[in-house]
mmCIF file of C-alpha atoms in Angstrom:
data_model
loop_
_atom_site.group_PDB
_atom_site.id
_atom_site.type_symbol
_atom_site.label_atom_id
_atom_site.label_comp_id
_atom_site.label_asym_id
_atom_site.label_seq_id
_atom_site.Cartn_x
_atom_site.Cartn_y
_atom_site.Cartn_z
ATOM 1 C CA UNK A 1 1.018 23.046 -5.368
ATOM 2 C CA UNK A 2 -0.773 26.367 -5.823
ATOM 3 C CA UNK A 3 -1.833 28.080 -2.636
ATOM 4 C CA UNK A 4 -5.535 28.902 -2.252
ATOM 5 C CA UNK A 5 -5.580 30.584 1.175
ATOM 6 C CA UNK A 6 -3.487 30.962 4.304
ATOM 7 C CA UNK A 7 -4.687 30.273 7.815
ATOM 8 C CA UNK A 8 -4.248 33.353 10.085
ATOM 9 C CA UNK A 9 -0.771 33.535 11.540
ATOM 10 C CA UNK A 10 -2.118 33.961 15.073
ATOM 11 C CA UNK A 11 -2.547 30.186 15.254
ATOM 12 C CA UNK A 12 1.211 29.649 15.279
ATOM 13 C CA UNK A 13 1.568 30.754 18.866
ATOM 14 C CA UNK A 14 -0.998 28.215 20.031
ATOM 15 C CA UNK A 15 0.400 25.356 17.946
ATOM 16 C CA UNK A 16 3.932 25.866 19.235
ATOM 17 C CA UNK A 17 2.858 26.659 22.805
ATOM 18 C CA UNK A 18 0.662 23.589 23.111
ATOM 19 C CA UNK A 19 3.096 21.285 21.291
ATOM 20 C CA UNK A 20 5.855 21.956 23.788
ATOM 21 C CA UNK A 21 3.498 21.513 26.720
ATOM 22 C CA UNK A 22 2.913 25.157 27.598
ATOM 23 C CA UNK A 23 -0.835 24.619 27.926
ATOM 24 C CA UNK A 24 -0.601 21.738 30.370
ATOM 25 C CA UNK A 25 -3.148 22.024 33.120
ATOM 26 C CA UNK A 26 -5.313 24.473 31.225
ATOM 27 C CA UNK A 27 -8.115 21.927 30.821
ATOM 28 C CA UNK A 28 -9.268 23.403 27.509
ATOM 29 C CA UNK A 29 -10.067 21.581 24.256
ATOM 30 C CA UNK A 30 -6.922 23.118 22.801
ATOM 31 C CA UNK A 31 -4.748 21.528 25.425
ATOM 32 C CA UNK A 32 -6.423 18.173 24.764
ATOM 33 C CA UNK A 33 -5.604 18.555 21.085
ATOM 34 C CA UNK A 34 -1.943 17.774 21.669
ATOM 35 C CA UNK A 35 -2.095 15.686 24.828
ATOM 36 C CA UNK A 36 -0.339 12.340 24.424
ATOM 37 C CA UNK A 37 -3.125 9.707 24.175
ATOM 38 C CA UNK A 38 -3.091 7.033 26.836
ATOM 39 C CA UNK A 39 -1.700 3.731 25.638
ATOM 40 C CA UNK A 40 0.267 5.320 22.827
ATOM 41 C CA UNK A 41 3.898 4.291 22.429
ATOM 42 C CA UNK A 42 6.475 6.909 23.321
ATOM 43 C CA UNK A 43 7.915 8.667 20.256
ATOM 44 C CA UNK A 44 11.365 8.128 21.699
ATOM 45 C CA UNK A 45 11.017 4.356 21.622
ATOM 46 C CA UNK A 46 13.752 2.590 19.652
ATOM 47 C CA UNK A 47 12.655 1.625 16.144
ATOM 48 C CA UNK A 48 14.305 0.198 13.062
ATOM 49 C CA UNK A 49 13.936 0.973 9.379
ATOM 50 C CA UNK A 50 11.319 -1.756 9.161
ATOM 51 C CA UNK A 51 9.073 0.329 11.436
ATOM 52 C CA UNK A 52 8.916 -2.381 14.133
ATOM 53 C CA UNK A 53 8.933 -1.348 17.770
ATOM 54 C CA UNK A 54 10.062 -3.367 20.773
ATOM 55 C CA UNK A 55 7.307 -5.422 22.373
ATOM 56 C CA UNK A 56 5.284 -3.515 24.913
ATOM 57 C CA UNK A 57 2.106 -3.818 26.917
ATOM 58 C CA UNK A 58 -0.942 -3.906 24.611
ATOM 59 C CA UNK A 59 -2.598 -0.548 24.084
ATOM 60 C CA UNK A 60 -6.202 -0.197 25.105
ATOM 61 C CA UNK A 61 -8.610 -0.716 22.229
ATOM 62 C CA UNK A 62 -10.186 2.693 22.757
ATOM 63 C CA UNK A 63 -10.738 3.252 19.056
ATOM 64 C CA UNK A 64 -12.794 0.108 18.540
ATOM 65 C CA UNK A 65 -15.522 0.874 16.019
ATOM 66 C CA UNK A 66 -13.616 3.821 14.532
ATOM 67 C CA UNK A 67 -12.531 3.721 10.872
ATOM 68 C CA UNK A 68 -9.474 5.567 9.570
ATOM 69 C CA UNK A 69 -8.547 5.764 5.896
ATOM 70 C CA UNK A 70 -4.904 6.413 5.090
ATOM 71 C CA UNK A 71 -4.101 7.727 1.607
ATOM 72 C CA UNK A 72 -0.375 7.305 0.737
ATOM 73 C CA UNK A 73 0.185 9.948 -1.954
ATOM 74 C CA UNK A 74 1.079 9.003 -5.539
ATOM 75 C CA UNK A 75 2.303 5.590 -6.666
ATOM 76 C CA UNK A 76 5.797 4.251 -7.339
ATOM 77 C CA UNK A 77 4.847 3.153 -10.887
ATOM 78 C CA UNK A 78 2.916 6.274 -11.961
ATOM 79 C CA UNK A 79 5.841 7.331 -14.173
ATOM 80 C CA UNK A 80 5.283 4.193 -16.265
ATOM 81 C CA UNK A 81 1.606 5.042 -16.828
ATOM 82 C CA UNK A 82 1.640 8.656 -17.966
ATOM 83 C CA UNK A 83 -1.425 8.274 -20.214
ATOM 84 C CA UNK A 84 -3.507 6.929 -17.372
ATOM 85 C CA UNK A 85 -2.444 9.440 -14.731
ATOM 86 C CA UNK A 86 -2.705 12.428 -17.096
ATOM 87 C CA UNK A 87 -6.387 11.649 -17.751
ATOM 88 C CA UNK A 88 -8.556 14.468 -16.378
ATOM 89 C CA UNK A 89 -11.075 13.721 -13.635
ATOM 90 C CA UNK A 90 -13.819 15.918 -12.195
ATOM 91 C CA UNK A 91 -12.978 17.421 -8.772
ATOM 92 C CA UNK A 92 -16.120 19.552 -8.547
ATOM 93 C CA UNK A 93 -14.580 22.968 -9.124
ATOM 94 C CA UNK A 94 -12.840 21.922 -12.342
ATOM 95 C CA UNK A 95 -10.980 18.960 -13.873
ATOM 96 C CA UNK A 96 -7.463 17.883 -12.911
ATOM 97 C CA UNK A 97 -5.071 15.056 -13.733
ATOM 98 C CA UNK A 98 -5.962 11.655 -12.281
ATOM 99 C CA UNK A 99 -2.682 11.670 -10.333
ATOM 100 C CA UNK A 100 0.945 12.788 -10.602
ATOM 101 C CA UNK A 101 4.292 11.084 -10.221
ATOM 102 C CA UNK A 102 5.140 12.954 -7.015
ATOM 103 C CA UNK A 103 8.590 14.213 -6.185
ATOM 104 C CA UNK A 104 11.832 12.728 -4.806
ATOM 105 C CA UNK A 105 14.972 13.658 -2.954
ATOM 106 C CA UNK A 106 17.984 14.667 -5.004
ATOM 107 C CA UNK A 107 19.361 11.190 -4.313
ATOM 108 C CA UNK A 108 16.274 9.532 -5.817
ATOM 109 C CA UNK A 109 14.217 8.483 -2.779
ATOM 110 C CA UNK A 110 10.686 8.924 -4.066
ATOM 111 C CA UNK A 111 7.705 10.514 -2.402
ATOM 112 C CA UNK A 112 5.645 7.423 -3.270
ATOM 113 C CA UNK A 113 8.017 5.192 -1.303
ATOM 114 C CA UNK A 114 8.049 7.627 1.614
ATOM 115 C CA UNK A 115 4.258 7.941 1.825
ATOM 116 C CA UNK A 116 3.664 4.175 1.705
ATOM 117 C CA UNK A 117 6.286 3.530 4.407
ATOM 118 C CA UNK A 118 4.754 6.100 6.745
ATOM 119 C CA UNK A 119 1.273 4.760 5.942
ATOM 120 C CA UNK A 120 2.298 1.223 6.992
ATOM 121 C CA UNK A 121 3.785 2.513 10.241
ATOM 122 C CA UNK A 122 0.716 4.631 10.909
ATOM 123 C CA UNK A 123 -1.617 1.701 10.245
ATOM 124 C CA UNK A 124 0.222 -0.412 12.816
ATOM 125 C CA UNK A 125 -0.052 2.300 15.474
ATOM 126 C CA UNK A 126 -3.765 2.907 14.867
ATOM 127 C CA UNK A 127 -4.605 -0.810 14.791
ATOM 128 C CA UNK A 128 -2.913 -1.162 18.192
ATOM 129 C CA UNK A 129 -5.416 1.408 19.415
ATOM 130 C CA UNK A 130 -8.289 -0.738 18.118
ATOM 131 C CA UNK A 131 -9.131 1.251 14.951
ATOM 132 C CA UNK A 132 -10.132 -0.303 11.644
ATOM 133 C CA UNK A 133 -7.688 1.016 9.061
ATOM 134 C CA UNK A 134 -8.007 1.036 5.269
ATOM 135 C CA UNK A 135 -5.366 2.184 2.766
ATOM 136 C CA UNK A 136 -6.157 3.650 -0.645
ATOM 137 C CA UNK A 137 -3.145 1.749 -2.012
ATOM 138 C CA UNK A 138 -0.942 -0.835 -0.420
ATOM 139 C CA UNK A 139 2.141 -1.191 -2.650
ATOM 140 C CA UNK A 140 1.055 -4.030 -4.895
ATOM 141 C CA UNK A 141 -2.247 -3.001 -6.470
ATOM 142 C CA UNK A 142 -3.099 -1.024 -8.506
ATOM 143 C CA UNK A 143 0.026 -0.523 -10.593
ATOM 144 C CA UNK A 144 -0.739 3.195 -10.888
ATOM 145 C CA UNK A 145 -2.937 5.721 -9.125
ATOM 146 C CA UNK A 146 -5.606 5.454 -7.836
ATOM 147 C CA UNK A 147 -6.995 8.673 -9.288
ATOM 148 C CA UNK A 148 -7.700 11.491 -6.847
ATOM 149 C CA UNK A 149 -11.466 11.044 -7.140
ATOM 150 C CA UNK A 150 -11.114 7.342 -6.363
ATOM 151 C CA UNK A 151 -8.960 8.107 -3.328
ATOM 152 C CA UNK A 152 -11.711 10.340 -1.935
ATOM 153 C CA UNK A 153 -14.346 7.728 -2.779
ATOM 154 C CA UNK A 154 -12.517 5.040 -0.774
ATOM 155 C CA UNK A 155 -12.770 7.160 2.359
ATOM 156 C CA UNK A 156 -16.389 8.044 1.660
ATOM 157 C CA UNK A 157 -17.491 4.479 1.057
ATOM 158 C CA UNK A 158 -15.692 3.327 4.220
ATOM 159 C CA UNK A 159 -17.654 5.968 6.174
ATOM 160 C CA UNK A 160 -14.306 6.923 7.698
ATOM 161 C CA UNK A 161 -14.318 8.787 10.972
ATOM 162 C CA UNK A 162 -11.072 10.407 9.809
ATOM 163 C CA UNK A 163 -8.998 10.332 6.624
ATOM 164 C CA UNK A 164 -5.397 11.458 6.085
ATOM 165 C CA UNK A 165 -3.481 11.858 2.845
ATOM 166 C CA UNK A 166 0.274 11.604 3.349
ATOM 167 C CA UNK A 167 2.705 13.537 1.171
ATOM 168 C CA UNK A 168 6.140 15.193 1.047
ATOM 169 C CA UNK A 169 6.698 18.424 -0.884
ATOM 170 C CA UNK A 170 9.043 19.201 -3.751
ATOM 171 C CA UNK A 171 9.771 22.868 -3.211
ATOM 172 C CA UNK A 172 13.067 24.758 -3.638
ATOM 173 C CA UNK A 173 16.092 24.059 -1.470
ATOM 174 C CA UNK A 174 15.984 26.222 1.657
ATOM 175 C CA UNK A 175 12.225 25.857 1.888
ATOM 176 C CA UNK A 176 11.574 23.411 4.688
ATOM 177 C CA UNK A 177 9.107 22.326 7.310
ATOM 178 C CA UNK A 178 5.732 20.584 7.337
ATOM 179 C CA UNK A 179 2.283 21.875 6.599
ATOM 180 C CA UNK A 180 -1.194 20.433 7.009
ATOM 181 C CA UNK A 181 -3.678 21.173 4.224
ATOM 182 C CA UNK A 182 -7.283 21.783 5.264
ATOM 183 C CA UNK A 183 -10.291 21.689 2.933
ATOM 184 C CA UNK A 184 -11.890 25.020 2.147
ATOM 185 C CA UNK A 185 -15.627 25.419 1.711
ATOM 186 C CA UNK A 186 -16.584 24.142 -1.726
ATOM 187 C CA UNK A 187 -20.067 23.583 -3.188
ATOM 188 C CA UNK A 188 -19.755 22.953 -6.893
ATOM 189 C CA UNK A 189 -20.580 20.019 -9.104
ATOM 190 C CA UNK A 190 -19.876 16.753 -7.271
ATOM 191 C CA UNK A 191 -18.029 18.580 -4.475
ATOM 192 C CA UNK A 192 -19.632 19.729 -1.250
ATOM 193 C CA UNK A 193 -17.254 20.140 1.688
ATOM 194 C CA UNK A 194 -19.463 22.365 3.818
ATOM 195 C CA UNK A 195 -20.194 19.691 6.420
ATOM 196 C CA UNK A 196 -16.567 18.564 6.780
ATOM 197 C CA UNK A 197 -14.762 21.915 6.907
ATOM 198 C CA UNK A 198 -15.229 22.297 10.666
ATOM 199 C CA UNK A 199 -14.226 18.781 11.785
ATOM 200 C CA UNK A 200 -11.399 18.713 9.250
ATOM 201 C CA UNK A 201 -10.001 21.926 10.688
ATOM 202 C CA UNK A 202 -10.175 20.378 14.152
ATOM 203 C CA UNK A 203 -8.358 17.239 12.894
ATOM 204 C CA UNK A 204 -5.716 19.288 11.102
ATOM 205 C CA UNK A 205 -5.024 21.591 14.015
ATOM 206 C CA UNK A 206 -4.579 18.695 16.406
ATOM 207 C CA UNK A 207 -2.369 16.920 13.895
ATOM 208 C CA UNK A 208 -0.127 19.967 13.414
ATOM 209 C CA UNK A 209 0.482 20.174 17.152
ATOM 210 C CA UNK A 210 1.309 16.481 17.662
ATOM 211 C CA UNK A 211 3.448 16.269 14.501
ATOM 212 C CA UNK A 212 5.509 19.260 15.598
ATOM 213 C CA UNK A 213 5.967 17.875 19.089
ATOM 214 C CA UNK A 214 6.873 14.307 18.091
ATOM 215 C CA UNK A 215 9.108 14.988 15.074
ATOM 216 C CA UNK A 216 10.716 18.346 15.890
ATOM 217 C CA UNK A 217 10.059 19.305 12.266
ATOM 218 C CA UNK A 218 9.217 23.031 12.169
ATOM 219 C CA UNK A 219 6.112 24.454 10.485
ATOM 220 C CA UNK A 220 6.736 25.383 6.865
ATOM 221 C CA UNK A 221 8.793 28.526 6.317
ATOM 222 C CA UNK A 222 7.322 29.056 2.841
ATOM 223 C CA UNK A 223 3.580 28.338 3.198
ATOM 224 C CA UNK A 224 0.994 28.993 5.883
ATOM 225 C CA UNK A 225 2.518 32.075 7.434
ATOM 226 C CA UNK A 226 4.405 29.967 9.960
ATOM 227 C CA UNK A 227 1.286 28.211 11.270
ATOM 228 C CA UNK A 228 1.853 24.850 9.593
ATOM 229 C CA UNK A 229 -1.751 25.149 8.330
ATOM 230 C CA UNK A 230 -2.929 25.916 4.811
ATOM 231 C CA UNK A 231 -6.466 25.940 3.366
ATOM 232 C CA UNK A 232 -7.050 24.891 -0.267
ATOM 233 C CA UNK A 233 -10.000 24.365 -2.569
ATOM 234 C CA UNK A 234 -8.170 22.939 -5.600
ATOM 235 C CA UNK A 235 -7.440 19.385 -4.410
ATOM 236 C CA UNK A 236 -9.778 16.628 -5.550
ATOM 237 C CA UNK A 237 -8.906 14.426 -2.593
ATOM 238 C CA UNK A 238 -10.349 17.081 -0.272
ATOM 239 C CA UNK A 239 -13.061 18.583 -2.486
ATOM 240 C CA UNK A 240 -14.723 15.206 -3.059
ATOM 241 C CA UNK A 241 -14.452 13.968 0.506
ATOM 242 C CA UNK A 242 -17.621 13.609 2.577
ATOM 243 C CA UNK A 243 -15.674 12.592 5.710
ATOM 244 C CA UNK A 244 -13.235 14.681 7.804
ATOM 245 C CA UNK A 245 -9.979 14.711 5.880
ATOM 246 C CA UNK A 246 -6.674 16.570 5.665
ATOM 247 C CA UNK A 247 -3.399 16.302 3.780
ATOM 248 C CA UNK A 248 -0.003 16.498 5.442
ATOM 249 C CA UNK A 249 3.173 17.509 3.631
ATOM 250 C CA UNK A 250 5.706 16.055 6.069
ATOM 251 C CA UNK A 251 8.682 18.015 4.766
ATOM 252 C CA UNK A 252 10.422 19.191 1.594
ATOM 253 C CA UNK A 253 12.269 16.415 -0.217
ATOM 254 C CA UNK A 254 14.369 18.949 -2.155
ATOM 255 C CA UNK A 255 15.868 20.517 0.961
ATOM 256 C CA UNK A 256 18.953 18.723 2.268
ATOM 257 C CA UNK A 257 17.966 19.068 5.952
ATOM 258 C CA UNK A 258 14.456 17.803 5.410
ATOM 259 C CA UNK A 259 15.667 15.054 3.045
ATOM 260 C CA UNK A 260 17.960 13.706 5.756
ATOM 261 C CA UNK A 261 14.922 13.312 7.998
ATOM 262 C CA UNK A 262 12.563 11.913 5.413
ATOM 263 C CA UNK A 263 15.030 9.186 4.439
ATOM 264 C CA UNK A 264 15.540 8.092 8.045
ATOM 265 C CA UNK A 265 13.493 5.118 9.212
ATOM 266 C CA UNK A 266 13.647 6.284 12.817
ATOM 267 C CA UNK A 267 12.304 9.730 11.839
ATOM 268 C CA UNK A 268 9.551 8.219 9.712
ATOM 269 C CA UNK A 269 8.447 6.318 12.820
ATOM 270 C CA UNK A 270 8.269 9.639 14.679
ATOM 271 C CA UNK A 271 6.242 11.054 11.793
ATOM 272 C CA UNK A 272 3.810 8.159 11.982
ATOM 273 C CA UNK A 273 3.617 8.624 15.760
ATOM 274 C CA UNK A 274 2.855 12.305 15.457
ATOM 275 C CA UNK A 275 0.148 11.698 12.840
ATOM 276 C CA UNK A 276 -1.319 8.873 14.887
ATOM 277 C CA UNK A 277 -1.552 10.952 18.046
ATOM 278 C CA UNK A 278 -3.310 13.767 16.186
ATOM 279 C CA UNK A 279 -5.841 11.349 14.739
ATOM 280 C CA UNK A 280 -6.374 9.615 18.110
ATOM 281 C CA UNK A 281 -6.906 12.966 19.805
ATOM 282 C CA UNK A 282 -9.475 13.913 17.168
ATOM 283 C CA UNK A 283 -11.340 10.604 17.416
ATOM 284 C CA UNK A 284 -11.441 10.765 21.222
ATOM 285 C CA UNK A 285 -12.801 14.294 21.307
ATOM 286 C CA UNK A 286 -15.969 14.753 23.305
#
């Protein structure tokens, strides 16, 4: 993906400091951004590749009335529908392909499989907190896509309180780490992100902190200046959103160290936990 803008590197210190608990007791909004939400399962809980956790006391339904839309990137069958996914759609600033095939590890584990697995785990965690959760695709329908404009529309029509698009990158070996993509300010054509830039930044910053803490995955060493945060204005899924939304690239599938994590069911559960806690923190903000 082409880089539109980098978030100032000064944020790295806060993200790392708060994620490891350095801000405990400070009482600020920044400390709250990475505080473990009450009733959330411990990231160290034993899990299997099916994403199931041992039975535990029910979490409080503190997110009742909140709607979260999860967008698992790409689709396993996109490669069989090249004509459909290569069709250009309007993203406000210009036109881009409906969707892409996504990437994969060198061993053939696809990004589409990864994103759907994490999405299912994340849905379970958020539903335990009482949230209503909708997915843009759920593994059986449609056979390809949806297109990026449709993915944004699903979140908009659900009046989501938060939306997250889950991905994994396909950069060069040696490039590793996660990054959260924030929407830049866009006002062109059908796109107008001006009202969601602020809350999306809040969501993304919280998410970066909890993801780092729960997974141990470092911020990207090749994008974002070490902050784990990147701002872009060329993604239809963000440009066309009217609700707070971010993307997360959970790691680089082409790097052997990251690939070992991304293909682990236990690590994918930690990834879902980290994403969940960031969303919960955002939705519980005062």
